[in-house]
Amino acid sequence: MADTLHLAADPVELTAALVDVPSVSGDEARIADLVERSLKEQTTLEVARSGNAVLARTNLGRPSRVVLAGHLDTVPINANLPSRLESDILHGCGTVDMKSGDAVMLNLAATVQDPRHDLTFVFYDCEEVEAVRNGLGRIEREMPEWLKGDLAIVCEPSNGVIEAGCQGTMRIEIRTKGARAHTARGWMGVNAIHAIGDALRRLEAHEPRQVDIDGCLYREGLQAVKISGGVAGNVVPDEAVLTVNHRFAPDRTPAQAEQHLRELFDGYEVTVTDVSAGALPGLGAPTTRELVEAAGGTPVAKLGWTDVARFAALGMPAVNYGPGDPLLAHTQQENVPVNQIRQCVEVLTRFLS
């Protein structure tokens, strides 16, 4: 592992250097040390540490502040290290999700000398695992002043296009009860799996909403993702559980999304097991409009859930903007075109300078 990163060098080379430092969730100490040391040695930013998260910021007294955030961890390595460059495409674990975005941020930290906005850079840990371990949550609890700003840019892969806001997500369990009996005398019992059939038919017939917000089209989703029940091959099951995942547009609150599901599955026992609110696009905010103008093109809706929702919950507009195709995230074939990395640096430099 290199002793330092050359932050002002070609961001493609910087991406490769980051990729070649393994940092599977929970094992980010080495890369965090490297990022912290490089920022302290090569910039005049105020630098702080929170666990295996590294934070850096300007204190120039500008009237506005932009927060750029990216996670340092990756999913488990899948025979896709070290990085390799072939035909202007960089391959390797984390090239998409999201060390190319981290490289963009680090390059900006070293090269944007007189920004129009004060800047905060947040490189955090444990994004790829359960939400309770997410480094942003810890920073929000212990160092909340570091997350305040007028716009947050989460440099998750977005194919170099601004993805505005994000959808909310909710998981529910639909539970049915029955009565056990020997299958040879099935009429003596009540089959809980059969009882869940109507819920599946309602799902099949359901037509998800499509919602236009600020010119961004959010396509909601409602899918059965798991079904369980039964205790033995010759016993009528007395319980069944259907798990459903709902992706809802950000014009709905979690309470409204839950009400929608309870109405759809009226008559069933419904339990919410997990929920995260979405984030509105916030494209009308002045700082966001400046970013859109610098990026060109047309912003699109983020159809998944990302940490932009954490910033939206703090009362600030937030967008996803970074290199790489999100469809390649978490795959063995992760790769990113080098021109997307350089393009993102150029766009954000133009926006910030």
Coordinates of C-alpha atoms in Angstrom, one line a residue:
M1 CA 0.0 0.0 0.0
A2 CA 1.3 3.5 -0.9
D3 CA 2.3 5.7 2.0
T4 CA 0.4 8.7 0.6
L5 CA -2.1 9.5 -2.2
H6 CA -1.2 12.1 -4.8
L7 CA -4.4 14.1 -4.5
A8 CA -3.7 16.7 -7.2
A9 CA -2.6 14.0 -9.7
D10 CA -4.8 12.5 -12.5
P11 CA -8.0 11.4 -10.7
V12 CA -8.0 8.2 -12.7
E13 CA -4.6 7.2 -11.1
L14 CA -6.0 8.3 -7.7
T15 CA -9.0 6.0 -8.2
A16 CA -6.7 3.1 -9.0
A17 CA -4.7 3.8 -5.9
L18 CA -7.8 3.8 -3.7
V19 CA -9.2 0.6 -5.3
D20 CA -5.9 -1.2 -4.6
V21 CA -6.4 -0.6 -0.9
P22 CA -8.9 -3.3 0.2
S23 CA -11.6 -1.7 2.4
V24 CA -14.5 -4.2 2.8
S25 CA -17.1 -2.8 5.3
G26 CA -15.7 -2.9 8.8
D27 CA -12.1 -3.0 7.6
E28 CA -11.6 0.7 6.6
A29 CA -8.8 1.6 9.0
R30 CA -6.0 1.4 6.5
I31 CA -7.7 3.5 3.8
A32 CA -9.0 6.0 6.3
D33 CA -5.5 6.4 7.7
L34 CA -4.2 7.0 4.1
V35 CA -6.9 9.5 3.3
E36 CA -6.4 11.4 6.6
R37 CA -2.6 11.6 6.2
S38 CA -2.8 12.7 2.6
L39 CA -5.3 15.5 3.4
K40 CA -3.3 16.7 6.3
E41 CA 0.0 16.7 4.3
Q42 CA -1.3 18.2 1.0
T43 CA -4.1 20.6 1.8
T44 CA -4.8 23.4 4.3
L45 CA -8.2 22.0 5.2
E46 CA -9.3 21.4 8.7
V47 CA -9.2 17.6 9.1
A48 CA -11.0 15.5 11.7
R49 CA -11.5 11.8 12.4
S50 CA -14.6 9.9 13.5
G51 CA -13.9 6.1 13.8
N52 CA -12.9 5.1 10.3
A53 CA -14.5 8.2 8.8
V54 CA -12.4 11.2 7.7
L55 CA -13.8 14.8 7.5
A56 CA -12.2 17.9 6.0
R57 CA -13.5 21.4 5.5
T58 CA -12.7 25.0 4.6
N59 CA -13.5 27.9 6.9
L60 CA -13.4 30.8 4.5
G61 CA -16.6 32.6 5.7
R62 CA -18.4 32.1 2.5
P63 CA -22.2 32.7 2.6
S64 CA -23.0 29.1 1.7
R65 CA -21.5 25.7 2.2
V66 CA -21.6 22.6 0.0
V67 CA -21.1 19.1 1.6
L68 CA -19.6 16.3 -0.6
A69 CA -19.9 12.8 0.8
G70 CA -18.7 9.4 -0.2
H71 CA -18.2 6.1 1.6
L72 CA -14.8 4.4 1.8
D73 CA -16.0 0.8 2.1
T74 CA -16.9 -1.8 -0.5
V75 CA -18.7 -5.1 -0.7
P76 CA -16.6 -8.2 -0.3
I77 CA -13.8 -8.7 -2.9
N78 CA -14.8 -11.1 -5.6
A79 CA -11.5 -12.0 -7.4
N80 CA -11.5 -8.4 -8.8
L81 CA -8.4 -6.9 -7.3
P82 CA -5.9 -5.4 -8.0
S83 CA -7.3 -2.7 -10.4
R84 CA -6.5 -2.9 -14.1
L85 CA -6.8 -0.3 -16.9
E86 CA -7.9 -1.6 -20.3
S87 CA -8.9 0.5 -23.2
D88 CA -9.7 3.6 -21.0
I89 CA -11.8 1.5 -18.7
L90 CA -10.7 1.0 -15.1
H91 CA -11.7 -2.4 -13.6
G92 CA -11.8 -3.5 -10.0
C93 CA -13.7 -3.8 -6.7
G94 CA -15.0 -0.4 -5.8
T95 CA -14.3 1.3 -9.1
V96 CA -18.0 2.1 -9.4
D97 CA -19.2 1.9 -5.8
M98 CA -17.6 4.2 -5.0
K99 CA -13.9 4.8 -5.0
S100 CA -14.0 6.8 -8.3
G101 CA -16.4 9.2 -6.5
D102 CA -14.0 9.3 -3.5
A103 CA -11.2 10.1 -5.9
V104 CA -13.2 13.0 -7.4
M105 CA -13.7 14.4 -3.9
L106 CA -10.1 14.1 -2.9
N107 CA -8.9 15.7 -6.1
L108 CA -11.3 18.6 -5.6
A109 CA -10.1 19.0 -2.0
A110 CA -6.5 19.5 -3.3
T111 CA -7.1 21.5 -6.4
V112 CA -10.0 23.9 -5.8
Q113 CA -8.1 26.7 -4.1
D114 CA -10.7 29.6 -4.0
P115 CA -14.2 28.1 -3.9
R116 CA -17.3 30.2 -4.1
H117 CA -18.8 28.1 -1.3
D118 CA -17.2 26.8 1.8
L119 CA -16.7 23.1 1.3
T120 CA -17.0 20.0 3.6
F121 CA -15.7 16.6 2.5
V122 CA -17.0 13.5 4.3
F123 CA -15.4 10.1 3.7
Y124 CA -17.3 7.6 5.8
D125 CA -17.4 4.0 6.7
C126 CA -19.8 1.0 6.7
E127 CA -22.3 2.2 4.1
E128 CA -22.6 -1.2 2.5
V129 CA -23.9 -2.9 5.6
E130 CA -26.8 -2.5 8.1
A131 CA -27.9 1.1 8.6
V132 CA -27.1 1.1 12.3
R133 CA -23.4 0.9 11.5
N134 CA -23.4 3.6 8.8
G135 CA -20.7 6.2 9.6
L136 CA -22.9 9.1 8.6
G137 CA -25.3 8.2 11.5
R138 CA -22.4 8.2 13.9
I139 CA -21.2 11.6 12.6
E140 CA -24.7 13.0 12.8
R141 CA -24.9 12.0 16.5
E142 CA -21.4 13.0 17.6
M143 CA -20.3 15.8 15.2
P144 CA -23.5 17.2 13.7
E145 CA -22.0 20.5 12.8
W146 CA -19.9 18.8 10.1
L147 CA -23.0 17.8 8.1
K148 CA -24.6 21.3 7.9
G149 CA -24.7 23.0 4.6
D150 CA -26.8 24.5 1.8
L151 CA -26.4 21.5 -0.6
A152 CA -25.2 17.9 -0.2
I153 CA -23.6 16.1 -3.1
V154 CA -23.3 12.3 -2.6
C155 CA -20.8 11.1 -5.1
E156 CA -22.4 7.7 -5.6
P157 CA -22.3 6.3 -9.1
S158 CA -24.9 8.0 -11.4
N159 CA -23.3 7.7 -14.8
G160 CA -22.1 11.3 -14.5
V161 CA -25.8 12.5 -14.5
I162 CA -27.4 14.3 -11.6
E163 CA -29.9 12.0 -9.9
A164 CA -32.1 14.1 -7.7
G165 CA -33.5 13.1 -4.4
C166 CA -34.3 9.4 -3.8
Q167 CA -37.2 7.1 -3.2
G168 CA -38.2 5.8 0.2
T169 CA -38.2 2.2 1.1
M170 CA -40.4 0.1 3.4
R171 CA -40.6 -3.6 4.1
I172 CA -43.7 -5.2 5.6
E173 CA -44.7 -8.7 6.7
I174 CA -48.1 -10.0 6.0
R175 CA -48.9 -12.8 8.4
T176 CA -51.7 -15.4 8.2
K177 CA -52.8 -17.9 10.9
G178 CA -54.2 -21.4 10.4
A179 CA -54.6 -24.7 12.3
R180 CA -52.4 -27.7 12.0
A181 CA -53.7 -31.1 10.8
H182 CA -52.4 -34.2 9.1
T183 CA -52.4 -33.6 5.3
A184 CA -54.3 -36.9 4.9
R185 CA -57.1 -35.2 6.8
G186 CA -56.5 -31.6 5.6
W187 CA -60.2 -30.6 6.1
M188 CA -59.5 -30.9 9.8
G189 CA -57.1 -27.9 9.7
V190 CA -56.8 -24.4 8.1
N191 CA -54.0 -23.8 5.6
A192 CA -52.2 -20.5 6.4
I193 CA -50.3 -20.6 3.1
H194 CA -53.5 -20.9 1.1
A195 CA -54.9 -18.0 3.1
I196 CA -52.1 -15.7 1.8
G197 CA -53.1 -16.3 -1.8
D198 CA -55.4 -13.3 -2.1
A199 CA -52.6 -11.0 -0.9
L200 CA -50.4 -12.3 -3.8
R201 CA -53.3 -11.7 -6.2
R202 CA -53.6 -8.1 -5.0
L203 CA -49.9 -7.6 -5.5
E204 CA -50.1 -9.0 -9.0
A205 CA -53.0 -6.7 -9.9
H206 CA -51.4 -3.6 -8.3
E207 CA -50.3 -0.8 -10.7
P208 CA -47.5 1.3 -9.1
R209 CA -47.7 5.1 -9.3
Q210 CA -45.5 7.1 -11.5
V211 CA -44.9 10.6 -10.0
D212 CA -43.3 13.7 -11.7
I213 CA -41.6 15.9 -9.1
D214 CA -39.5 18.9 -10.4
G215 CA -39.4 17.2 -13.8
C216 CA -38.1 13.9 -12.4
L217 CA -40.1 10.8 -12.9
Y218 CA -40.2 8.5 -9.9
R219 CA -41.6 5.0 -10.6
E220 CA -42.8 3.3 -7.4
G221 CA -42.5 -0.4 -6.9
L222 CA -44.2 -3.1 -4.9
Q223 CA -42.8 -6.6 -4.9
A224 CA -43.1 -9.8 -2.9
V225 CA -39.5 -10.6 -1.9
K226 CA -39.9 -13.6 0.5
I227 CA -42.6 -16.1 1.6
S228 CA -42.3 -18.7 4.3
G229 CA -44.5 -21.1 6.1
G230 CA -45.0 -24.8 7.0
V231 CA -43.3 -27.1 9.5
A232 CA -43.3 -30.5 7.7
G233 CA -44.2 -32.2 4.5
N234 CA -47.3 -33.9 6.0
V235 CA -48.6 -31.1 8.2
V236 CA -51.1 -28.4 7.2
P237 CA -49.2 -25.2 8.0
D238 CA -50.6 -23.0 10.7
E239 CA -48.6 -19.8 9.9
A240 CA -47.3 -18.1 6.8
V241 CA -45.4 -14.9 6.3
L242 CA -45.2 -12.8 3.1
T243 CA -42.5 -10.1 3.0
V244 CA -43.2 -7.2 0.7
N245 CA -40.8 -4.4 -0.3
H246 CA -42.3 -1.0 -1.3
R247 CA -40.3 1.7 -3.0
F248 CA -42.3 4.9 -2.7
A249 CA -41.9 8.3 -4.3
P250 CA -40.6 11.1 -2.1
D251 CA -43.8 13.0 -2.2
R252 CA -45.1 10.4 0.3
T253 CA -44.0 10.3 3.9
P254 CA -43.3 6.9 5.6
A255 CA -46.7 7.2 7.4
Q256 CA -48.5 7.8 4.1
A257 CA -46.7 4.8 2.4
E258 CA -47.7 2.6 5.4
Q259 CA -51.3 3.7 5.1
H260 CA -51.3 2.9 1.4
L261 CA -50.1 -0.6 2.2
R262 CA -52.5 -1.2 5.0
E263 CA -55.4 -0.2 2.7
L264 CA -54.1 -2.4 -0.1
F265 CA -53.8 -5.4 2.3
D266 CA -57.0 -4.6 4.3
G267 CA -58.0 -7.7 6.3
Y268 CA -54.5 -9.0 6.8
E269 CA -52.2 -8.6 9.7
V270 CA -49.5 -6.2 8.5
T271 CA -46.3 -5.4 10.4
V272 CA -43.7 -2.8 9.2
T273 CA -40.2 -4.3 9.7
D274 CA -38.0 -1.6 8.1
V275 CA -38.5 1.9 6.7
S276 CA -36.4 4.8 5.4
A277 CA -37.9 8.0 4.2
G278 CA -37.1 9.3 0.7
A279 CA -35.7 12.7 -0.3
L280 CA -37.4 15.3 -2.5
P281 CA -35.3 16.5 -5.5
G282 CA -34.8 20.0 -4.1
L283 CA -33.9 21.3 -7.6
G284 CA -35.5 24.7 -6.9
A285 CA -32.9 25.6 -4.3
P286 CA -30.4 28.3 -5.7
T287 CA -27.3 26.3 -5.1
T288 CA -28.8 23.2 -6.6
R289 CA -29.7 25.2 -9.7
E290 CA -26.1 26.3 -10.1
L291 CA -25.0 22.7 -10.0
V292 CA -27.5 21.7 -12.6
E293 CA -26.4 24.5 -14.9
A294 CA -22.7 23.5 -14.4
A295 CA -23.5 19.8 -15.2
G296 CA -25.7 20.5 -18.2
G297 CA -28.2 17.8 -19.3
T298 CA -31.4 17.0 -17.5
P299 CA -31.5 15.7 -13.9
V300 CA -33.3 12.4 -13.4
A301 CA -35.0 10.7 -10.5
K302 CA -33.0 8.4 -8.2
L303 CA -35.1 5.3 -8.1
G304 CA -33.2 3.6 -5.3
W305 CA -32.5 4.8 -1.7
T306 CA -29.2 6.5 -1.0
D307 CA -27.7 8.6 1.8
V308 CA -29.1 11.7 0.2
A309 CA -32.1 11.0 2.4
R310 CA -30.0 11.5 5.5
F311 CA -29.1 15.0 4.3
A312 CA -32.6 15.8 3.3
A313 CA -33.8 14.8 6.8
L314 CA -31.4 17.5 8.0
G315 CA -33.3 20.1 6.0
M316 CA -30.9 20.5 3.0
P317 CA -31.3 19.6 -0.7
A318 CA -29.2 16.7 -1.8
V319 CA -28.4 15.0 -5.1
N320 CA -26.4 12.0 -6.3
Y321 CA -23.6 12.8 -8.7
G322 CA -20.7 10.6 -9.5
P323 CA -18.9 8.5 -12.1
G324 CA -19.8 4.9 -12.9
D325 CA -22.9 2.9 -13.9
P326 CA -24.9 1.9 -10.7
L327 CA -26.0 -1.3 -12.5
L328 CA -22.4 -2.5 -12.1
A329 CA -22.2 -1.8 -8.4
H330 CA -21.5 -4.9 -6.3
T331 CA -20.8 -7.1 -9.3
Q332 CA -17.5 -8.9 -10.1
Q333 CA -17.4 -6.9 -13.4
E334 CA -17.3 -3.4 -11.7
N335 CA -15.6 -1.0 -14.1
V336 CA -15.7 2.7 -14.8
P337 CA -14.9 4.7 -18.0
V338 CA -12.0 7.0 -17.2
N339 CA -13.6 9.9 -19.1
Q340 CA -16.5 9.9 -16.6
I341 CA -14.1 10.3 -13.7
R342 CA -12.5 13.3 -15.4
Q343 CA -15.8 14.7 -16.5
C344 CA -17.1 14.7 -12.9
V345 CA -14.0 16.5 -11.7
E346 CA -14.4 19.2 -14.5
V347 CA -18.1 19.7 -13.7
L348 CA -17.7 20.0 -10.0
T349 CA -14.6 22.3 -10.4
R350 CA -16.7 24.6 -12.6
F351 CA -19.5 24.6 -10.1
L352 CA -17.3 25.2 -7.1
S353 CA -14.7 27.6 -8.5

